[in-house]
PDB file of N, CA, C and O in Angstrom:
ATOM      1  N   MET A   1       1.446  -0.956   8.971  1.00 82.00           N
ATOM      2  CA  MET A   1       0.159  -1.562   8.544  1.00 82.00           C
ATOM      3  C   MET A   1       0.092  -2.938   8.355  1.00 82.00           C
ATOM      4  O   MET A   1      -0.980  -3.657   8.748  1.00 82.00           O
ATOM      5  N   GLY A   2       1.174  -3.533   7.961  1.00 86.00           N
ATOM      6  CA  GLY A   2       1.208  -4.995   7.654  1.00 86.00           C
ATOM      7  C   GLY A   2       1.784  -5.695   8.792  1.00 86.00           C
ATOM      8  O   GLY A   2       1.105  -6.350   9.628  1.00 86.00           O
ATOM      9  N   CYS A   3       3.028  -5.466   9.188  1.00 88.00           N
ATOM     10  CA  CYS A   3       3.818  -6.224  10.151  1.00 88.00           C
ATOM     11  C   CYS A   3       3.766  -5.379  11.441  1.00 88.00           C
ATOM     12  O   CYS A   3       4.012  -6.016  12.472  1.00 88.00           O
ATOM     13  N   GLY A   4       3.612  -4.275  11.336  1.00 88.00           N
ATOM     14  CA  GLY A   4       3.588  -3.470  12.581  1.00 88.00           C
ATOM     15  C   GLY A   4       4.831  -2.965  12.962  1.00 88.00           C
ATOM     16  O   GLY A   4       5.151  -2.251  13.985  1.00 88.00           O
ATOM     17  N   ARG A   5       5.845  -3.275  12.104  1.00 88.00           N
ATOM     18  CA  ARG A   5       7.208  -2.641  12.517  1.00 88.00           C
ATOM     19  C   ARG A   5       7.427  -1.284  12.360  1.00 88.00           C
ATOM     20  O   ARG A   5       6.954  -0.506  11.379  1.00 88.00           O
ATOM     21  N   THR A   6       8.165  -0.565  13.328  1.00 91.00           N
ATOM     22  CA  THR A   6       8.502   0.783  13.223  1.00 91.00           C
ATOM     23  C   THR A   6       9.791   0.977  12.460  1.00 91.00           C
ATOM     24  O   THR A   6      10.768   0.342  12.912  1.00 91.00           O
ATOM     25  N   ALA A   7       9.954   1.789  11.480  1.00 91.00           N
ATOM     26  CA  ALA A   7      11.093   1.835  10.669  1.00 91.00           C
ATOM     27  C   ALA A   7      11.285   3.357  10.246  1.00 91.00           C
ATOM     28  O   ALA A   7      10.094   4.013   9.991  1.00 91.00           O
ATOM     29  N   PRO A   8      12.424   3.859   9.798  1.00 92.00           N
ATOM     30  CA  PRO A   8      12.580   5.057   9.114  1.00 92.00           C
ATOM     31  C   PRO A   8      11.627   5.243   7.781  1.00 92.00           C
ATOM     32  O   PRO A   8      11.571   3.936   7.127  1.00 92.00           O
ATOM     33  N   LYS A   9      11.215   6.217   7.290  1.00 89.00           N
ATOM     34  CA  LYS A   9      10.547   6.435   6.103  1.00 89.00           C
ATOM     35  C   LYS A   9      11.183   5.809   4.871  1.00 89.00           C
ATOM     36  O   LYS A   9      10.518   5.415   3.893  1.00 89.00           O
ATOM     37  N   ASP A  10      12.598   5.960   4.965  1.00 89.00           N
ATOM     38  CA  ASP A  10      13.132   5.399   3.571  1.00 89.00           C
ATOM     39  C   ASP A  10      13.238   3.978   3.426  1.00 89.00           C
ATOM     40  O   ASP A  10      13.541   3.467   2.505  1.00 89.00           O
ATOM     41  N   GLU A  11      12.724   3.187   4.682  1.00 91.00           N
ATOM     42  CA  GLU A  11      12.678   1.826   4.511  1.00 91.00           C
ATOM     43  C   GLU A  11      11.314   1.322   4.221  1.00 91.00           C
ATOM     44  O   GLU A  11      11.039   0.321   4.253  1.00 91.00           O
ATOM     45  N   LEU A  12      10.199   2.343   4.023  1.00 93.00           N
ATOM     46  CA  LEU A  12       9.019   2.099   3.821  1.00 93.00           C
ATOM     47  C   LEU A  12       8.463   2.433   2.558  1.00 93.00           C
ATOM     48  O   LEU A  12       9.180   3.539   1.844  1.00 93.00           O
ATOM     49  N   LEU A  13       7.300   1.954   2.123  1.00 92.00           N
ATOM     50  CA  LEU A  13       6.698   2.304   0.598  1.00 92.00           C
ATOM     51  C   LEU A  13       5.376   2.829   0.998  1.00 92.00           C
ATOM     52  O   LEU A  13       4.528   2.228   1.686  1.00 92.00           O
ATOM     53  N   ARG A  14       5.045   4.143   0.679  1.00 93.00           N
ATOM     54  CA  ARG A  14       3.758   4.646   0.890  1.00 93.00           C
ATOM     55  C   ARG A  14       2.807   4.310  -0.229  1.00 93.00           C
ATOM     56  O   ARG A  14       2.994   4.144  -1.348  1.00 93.00           O
ATOM     57  N   PHE A  15       1.621   3.929   0.214  1.00 94.00           N
ATOM     58  CA  PHE A  15       0.491   3.767  -0.533  1.00 94.00           C
ATOM     59  C   PHE A  15      -0.687   4.951  -0.268  1.00 94.00           C
ATOM     60  O   PHE A  15      -0.938   5.287   0.754  1.00 94.00           O
ATOM     61  N   ALA A  16      -1.343   5.316  -1.347  1.00 94.00           N
ATOM     62  CA  ALA A  16      -2.285   6.245  -1.300  1.00 94.00           C
ATOM     63  C   ALA A  16      -3.546   5.703  -2.195  1.00 94.00           C
ATOM     64  O   ALA A  16      -3.346   5.161  -3.072  1.00 94.00           O
ATOM     65  N   ALA A  17      -4.773   6.415  -1.639  1.00 93.00           N
ATOM     66  CA  ALA A  17      -5.813   5.939  -2.404  1.00 93.00           C
ATOM     67  C   ALA A  17      -6.247   7.102  -3.537  1.00 93.00           C
ATOM     68  O   ALA A  17      -6.372   8.183  -3.220  1.00 93.00           O
ATOM     69  N   VAL A  18      -6.355   6.607  -4.700  1.00 91.00           N
ATOM     70  CA  VAL A  18      -6.685   7.441  -5.921  1.00 91.00           C
ATOM     71  C   VAL A  18      -8.025   6.847  -6.717  1.00 91.00           C
ATOM     72  O   VAL A  18      -8.213   5.777  -6.566  1.00 91.00           O
ATOM     73  N   ARG A  19      -8.685   7.666  -7.385  1.00 84.00           N
ATOM     74  CA  ARG A  19     -10.051   7.173  -8.029  1.00 84.00           C
ATOM     75  C   ARG A  19      -9.407   6.631  -9.302  1.00 84.00           C
ATOM     76  O   ARG A  19      -8.779   7.380 -10.092  1.00 84.00           O
ATOM     77  N   GLU A  20      -9.962   5.383  -9.677  1.00 77.00           N
ATOM     78  CA  GLU A  20      -9.732   4.923 -10.856  1.00 77.00           C
ATOM     79  C   GLU A  20     -10.342   5.782 -12.045  1.00 77.00           C
ATOM     80  O   GLU A  20      -9.994   5.935 -13.253  1.00 77.00           O
ATOM     81  N   GLN A  21     -11.800   6.016 -11.847  1.00 67.00           N
ATOM     82  CA  GLN A  21     -12.616   6.716 -12.823  1.00 67.00           C
ATOM     83  C   GLN A  21     -13.291   7.634 -12.033  1.00 67.00           C
ATOM     84  O   GLN A  21     -13.622   7.450 -10.795  1.00 67.00           O
ATOM     85  N   PRO A  22     -13.854   8.771 -12.667  1.00 72.00           N
ATOM     86  CA  PRO A  22     -14.656   9.745 -12.079  1.00 72.00           C
ATOM     87  C   PRO A  22     -15.881   8.879 -11.373  1.00 72.00           C
ATOM     88  O   PRO A  22     -16.669   8.330 -12.106  1.00 72.00           O
ATOM     89  N   GLY A  23     -16.074   9.035  -9.971  1.00 71.00           N
ATOM     90  CA  GLY A  23     -17.162   8.483  -9.486  1.00 71.00           C
ATOM     91  C   GLY A  23     -17.032   6.965  -9.279  1.00 71.00           C
ATOM     92  O   GLY A  23     -17.915   6.208  -8.714  1.00 71.00           O
ATOM     93  N   GLY A  24     -15.895   6.572  -9.497  1.00 73.00           N
ATOM     94  CA  GLY A  24     -15.584   5.213  -9.413  1.00 73.00           C
ATOM     95  C   GLY A  24     -14.812   4.689  -8.075  1.00 73.00           C
ATOM     96  O   GLY A  24     -14.852   5.667  -7.199  1.00 73.00           O
ATOM     97  N   ALA A  25     -14.540   3.560  -8.017  1.00 77.00           N
ATOM     98  CA  ALA A  25     -14.019   2.992  -6.789  1.00 77.00           C
ATOM     99  C   ALA A  25     -12.594   3.592  -6.705  1.00 77.00           C
ATOM    100  O   ALA A  25     -12.096   3.921  -7.719  1.00 77.00           O
ATOM    101  N   LYS A  26     -12.194   3.627  -5.527  1.00 90.00           N
ATOM    102  CA  LYS A  26     -10.838   3.863  -5.191  1.00 90.00           C
ATOM    103  C   LYS A  26      -9.786   2.822  -5.300  1.00 90.00           C
ATOM    104  O   LYS A  26     -10.093   1.760  -5.065  1.00 90.00           O
ATOM    105  N   LEU A  27      -8.640   3.393  -5.846  1.00 91.00           N
ATOM    106  CA  LEU A  27      -7.461   2.221  -5.875  1.00 91.00           C
ATOM    107  C   LEU A  27      -6.281   2.568  -5.113  1.00 91.00           C
ATOM    108  O   LEU A  27      -5.912   3.799  -5.027  1.00 91.00           O
ATOM    109  N   ALA A  28      -5.724   1.625  -4.209  1.00 91.00           N
ATOM    110  CA  ALA A  28      -4.518   1.918  -3.463  1.00 91.00           C
ATOM    111  C   ALA A  28      -3.416   1.723  -4.402  1.00 91.00           C
ATOM    112  O   ALA A  28      -3.181   0.503  -4.931  1.00 91.00           O
ATOM    113  N   VAL A  29      -2.593   2.669  -4.552  1.00 90.00           N
ATOM    114  CA  VAL A  29      -1.498   2.665  -5.487  1.00 90.00           C
ATOM    115  C   VAL A  29      -0.011   3.091  -4.700  1.00 90.00           C
ATOM    116  O   VAL A  29      -0.230   3.865  -3.772  1.00 90.00           O
ATOM    117  N   PRO A  30       0.915   2.430  -5.158  1.00 90.00           N
ATOM    118  CA  PRO A  30       2.255   2.951  -4.466  1.00 90.00           C
ATOM    119  C   PRO A  30       2.417   4.477  -4.916  1.00 90.00           C
ATOM    120  O   PRO A  30       2.157   4.802  -5.946  1.00 90.00           O
ATOM    121  N   ASP A  31       2.964   5.090  -3.803  1.00 90.00           N
ATOM    122  CA  ASP A  31       3.388   6.466  -3.872  1.00 90.00           C
ATOM    123  C   ASP A  31       4.693   6.680  -3.793  1.00 90.00           C
ATOM    124  O   ASP A  31       5.172   7.123  -2.619  1.00 90.00           O
ATOM    125  N   ARG A  32       5.623   6.147  -4.719  1.00 87.00           N
ATOM    126  CA  ARG A  32       7.090   6.235  -4.499  1.00 87.00           C
ATOM    127  C   ARG A  32       7.629   7.648  -4.286  1.00 87.00           C
ATOM    128  O   ARG A  32       8.685   7.690  -3.472  1.00 87.00           O
ATOM    129  N   ASP A  33       6.976   8.585  -4.774  1.00 88.00           N
ATOM    130  CA  ASP A  33       7.681   9.959  -4.568  1.00 88.00           C
ATOM    131  C   ASP A  33       7.059  10.850  -3.660  1.00 88.00           C
ATOM    132  O   ASP A  33       7.234  11.950  -3.359  1.00 88.00           O
ATOM    133  N   VAL A  34       6.018  10.149  -2.800  1.00 89.00           N
ATOM    134  CA  VAL A  34       5.285  10.771  -1.877  1.00 89.00           C
ATOM    135  C   VAL A  34       4.535  11.953  -2.175  1.00 89.00           C
ATOM    136  O   VAL A  34       4.922  13.061  -1.570  1.00 89.00           O
ATOM    137  N   ARG A  35       4.048  12.020  -3.339  1.00 92.00           N
ATOM    138  CA  ARG A  35       3.319  13.371  -3.718  1.00 92.00           C
ATOM    139  C   ARG A  35       1.901  13.408  -3.836  1.00 92.00           C
ATOM    140  O   ARG A  35       1.286  14.470  -4.125  1.00 92.00           O
ATOM    141  N   LEU A  36       1.297  12.063  -3.858  1.00 92.00           N
ATOM    142  CA  LEU A  36      -0.313  11.962  -3.822  1.00 92.00           C
ATOM    143  C   LEU A  36      -0.690  12.524  -2.571  1.00 92.00           C
ATOM    144  O   LEU A  36      -0.195  12.309  -1.369  1.00 92.00           O
ATOM    145  N   GLY A  37      -1.815  13.179  -2.620  1.00 90.00           N
ATOM    146  CA  GLY A  37      -2.589  13.751  -1.393  1.00 90.00           C
ATOM    147  C   GLY A  37      -3.264  12.793  -0.572  1.00 90.00           C
ATOM    148  O   GLY A  37      -3.412  11.690  -1.123  1.00 90.00           O
ATOM    149  N   GLY A  38      -3.781  13.241   0.554  1.00 90.00           N
ATOM    150  CA  GLY A  38      -4.582  12.346   1.283  1.00 90.00           C
ATOM    151  C   GLY A  38      -3.644  11.549   2.492  1.00 90.00           C
ATOM    152  O   GLY A  38      -2.650  11.713   2.464  1.00 90.00           O
ATOM    153  N   ARG A  39      -4.431  10.633   3.045  1.00 92.00           N
ATOM    154  CA  ARG A  39      -3.713   9.587   3.846  1.00 92.00           C
ATOM    155  C   ARG A  39      -2.875   8.636   3.335  1.00 92.00           C
ATOM    156  O   ARG A  39      -3.035   8.319   2.098  1.00 92.00           O
ATOM    157  N   GLY A  40      -2.034   8.311   3.794  1.00 93.00           N
ATOM    158  CA  GLY A  40      -0.960   7.301   3.289  1.00 93.00           C
ATOM    159  C   GLY A  40      -0.852   6.184   4.398  1.00 93.00           C
ATOM    160  O   GLY A  40      -1.098   6.107   5.505  1.00 93.00           O
ATOM    161  N   ALA A  41      -0.569   4.987   3.776  1.00 94.00           N
ATOM    162  CA  ALA A  41      -0.522   3.779   4.379  1.00 94.00           C
ATOM    163  C   ALA A  41       0.925   3.210   3.963  1.00 94.00           C
ATOM    164  O   ALA A  41       1.391   3.239   2.854  1.00 94.00           O
ATOM    165  N   TYR A  42       1.688   2.869   4.945  1.00 94.00           N
ATOM    166  CA  TYR A  42       3.146   2.468   4.893  1.00 94.00           C
ATOM    167  C   TYR A  42       3.310   0.904   5.000  1.00 94.00           C
ATOM    168  O   TYR A  42       2.786   0.441   6.016  1.00 94.00           O
ATOM    169  N   LEU A  43       4.113   0.347   4.224  1.00 94.00           N
ATOM    170  CA  LEU A  43       4.414  -1.065   4.161  1.00 94.00           C
ATOM    171  C   LEU A  43       5.905  -1.087   4.006  1.00 94.00           C
ATOM    172  O   LEU A  43       6.618  -0.255   3.422  1.00 94.00           O
ATOM    173  N   CYS A  44       6.620  -2.214   4.733  1.00 93.00           N
ATOM    174  CA  CYS A  44       8.021  -2.299   4.638  1.00 93.00           C
ATOM    175  C   CYS A  44       8.399  -2.524   3.051  1.00 93.00           C
ATOM    176  O   CYS A  44       7.767  -3.282   2.284  1.00 93.00           O
ATOM    177  N   ARG A  45       9.602  -2.002   2.766  1.00 91.00           N
ATOM    178  CA  ARG A  45      10.063  -2.258   1.455  1.00 91.00           C
ATOM    179  C   ARG A  45      10.843  -3.420   1.205  1.00 91.00           C
ATOM    180  O   ARG A  45      11.466  -3.864   2.043  1.00 91.00           O
ATOM    181  N   ALA A  46      10.815  -4.052  -0.020  1.00 87.00           N
ATOM    182  CA  ALA A  46      11.594  -5.260  -0.216  1.00 87.00           C
ATOM    183  C   ALA A  46      13.146  -5.091  -0.629  1.00 87.00           C
ATOM    184  O   ALA A  46      13.180  -4.550  -1.654  1.00 87.00           O
ATOM    185  N   GLY A  47      13.938  -4.977   0.194  1.00 81.00           N
ATOM    186  CA  GLY A  47      15.317  -4.608  -0.245  1.00 81.00           C
ATOM    187  C   GLY A  47      15.487  -3.050  -0.520  1.00 81.00           C
ATOM    188  O   GLY A  47      14.814  -2.167  -0.111  1.00 81.00           O
ATOM    189  N   ALA A  48      16.114  -2.958  -1.800  1.00 76.00           N
ATOM    190  CA  ALA A  48      16.204  -1.550  -2.208  1.00 76.00           C
ATOM    191  C   ALA A  48      15.424  -1.314  -3.544  1.00 76.00           C
ATOM    192  O   ALA A  48      15.210  -0.201  -3.895  1.00 76.00           O
ATOM    193  N   GLY A  49      14.480  -2.235  -3.653  1.00 72.00           N
ATOM    194  CA  GLY A  49      13.367  -1.948  -4.695  1.00 72.00           C
ATOM    195  C   GLY A  49      12.258  -1.247  -4.316  1.00 72.00           C
ATOM    196  O   GLY A  49      12.104  -0.555  -3.204  1.00 72.00           O
ATOM    197  N   ASP A  50      11.306  -1.176  -5.316  1.00 77.00           N
ATOM    198  CA  ASP A  50      10.108  -0.269  -5.232  1.00 77.00           C
ATOM    199  C   ASP A  50       8.952  -1.268  -5.014  1.00 77.00           C
ATOM    200  O   ASP A  50       7.781  -0.746  -5.231  1.00 77.00           O
ATOM    201  N   ALA A  51       9.093  -2.347  -4.344  1.00 86.00           N
ATOM    202  CA  ALA A  51       8.020  -3.259  -4.115  1.00 86.00           C
ATOM    203  C   ALA A  51       7.901  -3.588  -2.583  1.00 86.00           C
ATOM    204  O   ALA A  51       8.891  -3.450  -1.796  1.00 86.00           O
ATOM    205  N   PRO A  52       6.710  -3.722  -2.108  1.00 90.00           N
ATOM    206  CA  PRO A  52       6.592  -4.055  -0.641  1.00 90.00           C
ATOM    207  C   PRO A  52       7.105  -5.373  -0.249  1.00 90.00           C
ATOM    208  O   PRO A  52       7.021  -6.256  -1.199  1.00 90.00           O
ATOM    209  N   ARG A  53       7.539  -5.703   0.871  1.00 90.00           N
ATOM    210  CA  ARG A  53       7.818  -6.960   1.248  1.00 90.00           C
ATOM    211  C   ARG A  53       6.688  -7.832   1.186  1.00 90.00           C
ATOM    212  O   ARG A  53       5.610  -7.557   1.645  1.00 90.00           O
ATOM    213  N   ALA A  54       6.817  -9.132   0.712  1.00 90.00           N
ATOM    214  CA  ALA A  54       5.604 -10.057   0.357  1.00 90.00           C
ATOM    215  C   ALA A  54       4.948 -10.337   1.850  1.00 90.00           C
ATOM    216  O   ALA A  54       3.641 -10.320   1.836  1.00 90.00           O
ATOM    217  N   ASP A  55       5.610 -10.602   2.935  1.00 91.00           N
ATOM    218  CA  ASP A  55       4.976 -11.039   4.001  1.00 91.00           C
ATOM    219  C   ASP A  55       4.278  -9.884   4.696  1.00 91.00           C
ATOM    220  O   ASP A  55       3.081 -10.015   5.249  1.00 91.00           O
ATOM    221  N   CYS A  56       4.841  -8.604   4.582  1.00 93.00           N
ATOM    222  CA  CYS A  56       4.133  -7.423   5.073  1.00 93.00           C
ATOM    223  C   CYS A  56       2.862  -7.147   4.423  1.00 93.00           C
ATOM    224  O   CYS A  56       1.896  -6.758   4.798  1.00 93.00           O
ATOM    225  N   LEU A  57       2.972  -7.225   2.965  1.00 93.00           N
ATOM    226  CA  LEU A  57       1.800  -7.111   2.077  1.00 93.00           C
ATOM    227  C   LEU A  57       0.646  -8.052   2.280  1.00 93.00           C
ATOM    228  O   LEU A  57      -0.467  -7.756   2.464  1.00 93.00           O
ATOM    229  N   ALA A  58       0.942  -9.349   2.358  1.00 92.00           N
ATOM    230  CA  ALA A  58       0.116 -10.484   2.773  1.00 92.00           C
ATOM    231  C   ALA A  58      -0.678 -10.092   4.040  1.00 92.00           C
ATOM    232  O   ALA A  58      -1.887 -10.319   4.286  1.00 92.00           O
ATOM    233  N   ALA A  59       0.120  -9.643   5.166  1.00 93.00           N
ATOM    234  CA  ALA A  59      -0.584  -9.436   6.385  1.00 93.00           C
ATOM    235  C   ALA A  59      -1.518  -8.314   6.293  1.00 93.00           C
ATOM    236  O   ALA A  59      -2.532  -8.169   6.863  1.00 93.00           O
ATOM    237  N   ALA A  60      -1.102  -7.294   5.534  1.00 93.00           N
ATOM    238  CA  ALA A  60      -2.031  -6.171   5.381  1.00 93.00           C
ATOM    239  C   ALA A  60      -3.235  -6.448   4.630  1.00 93.00           C
ATOM    240  O   ALA A  60      -4.431  -5.980   5.069  1.00 93.00           O
ATOM    241  N   ILE A  61      -3.173  -7.390   3.603  1.00 92.00           N
ATOM    242  CA  ILE A  61      -4.351  -7.783   3.012  1.00 92.00           C
ATOM    243  C   ILE A  61      -5.180  -8.731   3.846  1.00 92.00           C
ATOM    244  O   ILE A  61      -6.490  -8.529   3.905  1.00 92.00           O
ATOM    245  N   ARG A  62      -4.693  -9.591   4.592  1.00 92.00           N
ATOM    246  CA  ARG A  62      -5.316 -10.376   5.457  1.00 92.00           C
ATOM    247  C   ARG A  62      -6.106  -9.859   6.419  1.00 92.00           C
ATOM    248  O   ARG A  62      -7.343  -9.947   6.787  1.00 92.00           O
ATOM    249  N   ARG A  63      -5.532  -8.473   7.023  1.00 93.00           N
ATOM    250  CA  ARG A  63      -6.032  -7.891   8.075  1.00 93.00           C
ATOM    251  C   ARG A  63      -7.024  -6.616   7.619  1.00 93.00           C
ATOM    252  O   ARG A  63      -7.256  -5.954   8.471  1.00 93.00           O
ATOM    253  N   ASN A  64      -7.171  -6.483   6.250  1.00 92.00           N
ATOM    254  CA  ASN A  64      -7.864  -5.447   5.845  1.00 92.00           C
ATOM    255  C   ASN A  64      -7.161  -4.225   6.254  1.00 92.00           C
ATOM    256  O   ASN A  64      -7.783  -3.111   6.443  1.00 92.00           O
ATOM    257  N   GLY A  65      -5.944  -4.192   6.149  1.00 93.00           N
ATOM    258  CA  GLY A  65      -5.320  -2.916   6.588  1.00 93.00           C
ATOM    259  C   GLY A  65      -5.216  -1.781   5.826  1.00 93.00           C
ATOM    260  O   GLY A  65      -5.362  -0.470   6.189  1.00 93.00           O
ATOM    261  N   PHE A  66      -5.338  -1.795   4.420  1.00 93.00           N
ATOM    262  CA  PHE A  66      -5.416  -0.792   3.365  1.00 93.00           C
ATOM    263  C   PHE A  66      -6.573   0.146   3.728  1.00 93.00           C
ATOM    264  O   PHE A  66      -6.767   1.284   3.967  1.00 93.00           O
ATOM    265  N   ALA A  67      -8.005  -0.559   3.763  1.00 92.00           N
ATOM    266  CA  ALA A  67      -9.182   0.158   4.006  1.00 92.00           C
ATOM    267  C   ALA A  67      -9.204   0.722   5.333  1.00 92.00           C
ATOM    268  O   ALA A  67      -9.564   2.037   5.419  1.00 92.00           O
ATOM    269  N   ARG A  68      -8.633   0.071   6.422  1.00 94.00           N
ATOM    270  CA  ARG A  68      -8.672   0.634   7.804  1.00 94.00           C
ATOM    271  C   ARG A  68      -7.629   1.831   7.897  1.00 94.00           C
ATOM    272  O   ARG A  68      -8.079   2.928   8.241  1.00 94.00           O
ATOM    273  N   THR A  69      -6.576   1.777   7.367  1.00 93.00           N
ATOM    274  CA  THR A  69      -5.557   2.789   7.449  1.00 93.00           C
ATOM    275  C   THR A  69      -5.953   4.087   6.381  1.00 93.00           C
ATOM    276  O   THR A  69      -5.797   5.157   6.962  1.00 93.00           O
ATOM    277  N   LEU A  70      -6.328   3.688   5.269  1.00 93.00           N
ATOM    278  CA  LEU A  70      -6.731   4.806   4.318  1.00 93.00           C
ATOM    279  C   LEU A  70      -8.136   5.406   4.680  1.00 93.00           C
ATOM    280  O   LEU A  70      -8.626   6.288   3.957  1.00 93.00           O
ATOM    281  N   ARG A  71      -8.901   4.727   5.603  1.00 93.00           N
ATOM    282  CA  ARG A  71     -10.294   5.055   5.972  1.00 93.00           C
ATOM    283  C   ARG A  71     -11.232   5.256   4.902  1.00 93.00           C
ATOM    284  O   ARG A  71     -12.132   6.272   4.875  1.00 93.00           O
ATOM    285  N   THR A  72     -11.140   4.350   3.897  1.00 90.00           N
ATOM    286  CA  THR A  72     -12.063   4.269   2.656  1.00 90.00           C
ATOM    287  C   THR A  72     -12.106   2.932   2.180  1.00 90.00           C
ATOM    288  O   THR A  72     -10.962   2.342   2.279  1.00 90.00           O
ATOM    289  N   LYS A  73     -13.001   2.391   1.513  1.00 90.00           N
ATOM    290  CA  LYS A  73     -12.861   1.237   0.723  1.00 90.00           C
ATOM    291  C   LYS A  73     -12.111   1.319  -0.494  1.00 90.00           C
ATOM    292  O   LYS A  73     -12.242   2.195  -1.437  1.00 90.00           O
ATOM    293  N   VAL A  74     -11.040   0.490  -0.673  1.00 91.00           N
ATOM    294  CA  VAL A  74     -10.124   0.650  -1.589  1.00 91.00           C
ATOM    295  C   VAL A  74      -9.982  -1.044  -2.335  1.00 91.00           C
ATOM    296  O   VAL A  74     -10.248  -2.086  -1.653  1.00 91.00           O
ATOM    297  N   THR A  75      -9.472  -0.963  -3.598  1.00 90.00           N
ATOM    298  CA  THR A  75      -9.113  -2.085  -4.048  1.00 90.00           C
ATOM    299  C   THR A  75      -7.531  -2.148  -4.430  1.00 90.00           C
ATOM    300  O   THR A  75      -7.126  -1.024  -4.498  1.00 90.00           O
ATOM    301  N   LEU A  76      -7.179  -3.263  -4.598  1.00 89.00           N
ATOM    302  CA  LEU A  76      -5.557  -3.189  -5.005  1.00 89.00           C
ATOM    303  C   LEU A  76      -5.391  -3.716  -6.342  1.00 89.00           C
ATOM    304  O   LEU A  76      -6.181  -4.417  -6.923  1.00 89.00           O
ATOM    305  N   ASP A  77      -4.160  -3.338  -6.986  1.00 84.00           N
ATOM    306  CA  ASP A  77      -3.975  -3.762  -8.151  1.00 84.00           C
ATOM    307  C   ASP A  77      -3.742  -5.350  -8.303  1.00 84.00           C
ATOM    308  O   ASP A  77      -3.141  -5.872  -7.359  1.00 84.00           O
ATOM    309  N   PRO A  78      -4.623  -6.202  -9.169  1.00 84.00           N
ATOM    310  CA  PRO A  78      -4.343  -7.554  -9.165  1.00 84.00           C
ATOM    311  C   PRO A  78      -2.908  -8.111  -9.445  1.00 84.00           C
ATOM    312  O   PRO A  78      -2.686  -9.227  -8.595  1.00 84.00           O
ATOM    313  N   LYS A  79      -2.042  -7.279  -9.968  1.00 83.00           N
ATOM    314  CA  LYS A  79      -0.719  -7.850 -10.166  1.00 83.00           C
ATOM    315  C   LYS A  79       0.025  -7.841  -8.774  1.00 83.00           C
ATOM    316  O   LYS A  79       0.863  -8.717  -8.575  1.00 83.00           O
ATOM    317  N   LEU A  80      -0.179  -6.798  -8.013  1.00 81.00           N
ATOM    318  CA  LEU A  80       0.180  -6.704  -6.764  1.00 81.00           C
ATOM    319  C   LEU A  80      -0.123  -7.813  -5.810  1.00 81.00           C
ATOM    320  O   LEU A  80       0.611  -8.385  -5.162  1.00 81.00           O
ATOM    321  N   VAL A  81      -1.547  -8.020  -5.761  1.00 80.00           N
ATOM    322  CA  VAL A  81      -1.995  -9.177  -4.908  1.00 80.00           C
ATOM    323  C   VAL A  81      -1.526 -10.562  -5.325  1.00 80.00           C
ATOM    324  O   VAL A  81      -1.127 -11.350  -4.644  1.00 80.00           O
ATOM    325  N   GLU A  82      -1.280 -10.576  -6.839  1.00 80.00           N
ATOM    326  CA  GLU A  82      -0.819 -11.947  -7.212  1.00 80.00           C
ATOM    327  C   GLU A  82       0.552 -12.052  -6.803  1.00 80.00           C
ATOM    328  O   GLU A  82       1.220 -13.276  -6.587  1.00 80.00           O
ATOM    329  N   SER A  83       1.375 -11.194  -6.755  1.00 71.00           N
ATOM    330  CA  SER A  83       2.850 -11.319  -6.323  1.00 71.00           C
ATOM    331  C   SER A  83       2.970 -11.798  -4.917  1.00 71.00           C
ATOM    332  O   SER A  83       3.960 -12.385  -4.517  1.00 71.00           O
ATOM    333  N   VAL A  84       1.908 -11.666  -4.100  1.00 68.00           N
ATOM    334  CA  VAL A  84       2.034 -12.252  -2.726  1.00 68.00           C
ATOM    335  C   VAL A  84       1.946 -13.725  -2.862  1.00 68.00           C
ATOM    336  O   VAL A  84       2.638 -14.371  -2.124  1.00 68.00           O
ATOM    337  N   GLY A  85       1.311 -14.415  -3.723  1.00 63.00           N
ATOM    338  CA  GLY A  85       0.940 -15.653  -3.813  1.00 63.00           C
ATOM    339  C   GLY A  85       2.246 -16.286  -4.285  1.00 63.00           C
ATOM    340  O   GLY A  85       2.216 -17.756  -4.398  1.00 63.00           O
ATOM    341  N   ARG A  86       3.226 -15.705  -4.909  1.00 58.00           N
ATOM    342  CA  ARG A  86       4.570 -16.466  -5.414  1.00 58.00           C
ATOM    343  C   ARG A  86       5.347 -16.860  -4.409  1.00 58.00           C
ATOM    344  O   ARG A  86       5.578 -16.262  -3.339  1.00 58.00           O
TER     345      ARG A  86
END
């Protein structure tokens, strides 16, 4: 979704859309255990950690990849978006 690289699933981090509040907007959250239902959007993992690679995340945000891949309007955690700017 971000860089377009094809990789094994253990090198990718899955994101899923969940509702913040009943009737509220959806939030794209990391799904580290791959247990959340629905569509998933995958980004490259940063090393062995549980964070996406900054360049891959930046490309996904710039291209509106989360909304397109999850097929719904979503917001991202501000801390996650802020990490791209560092």
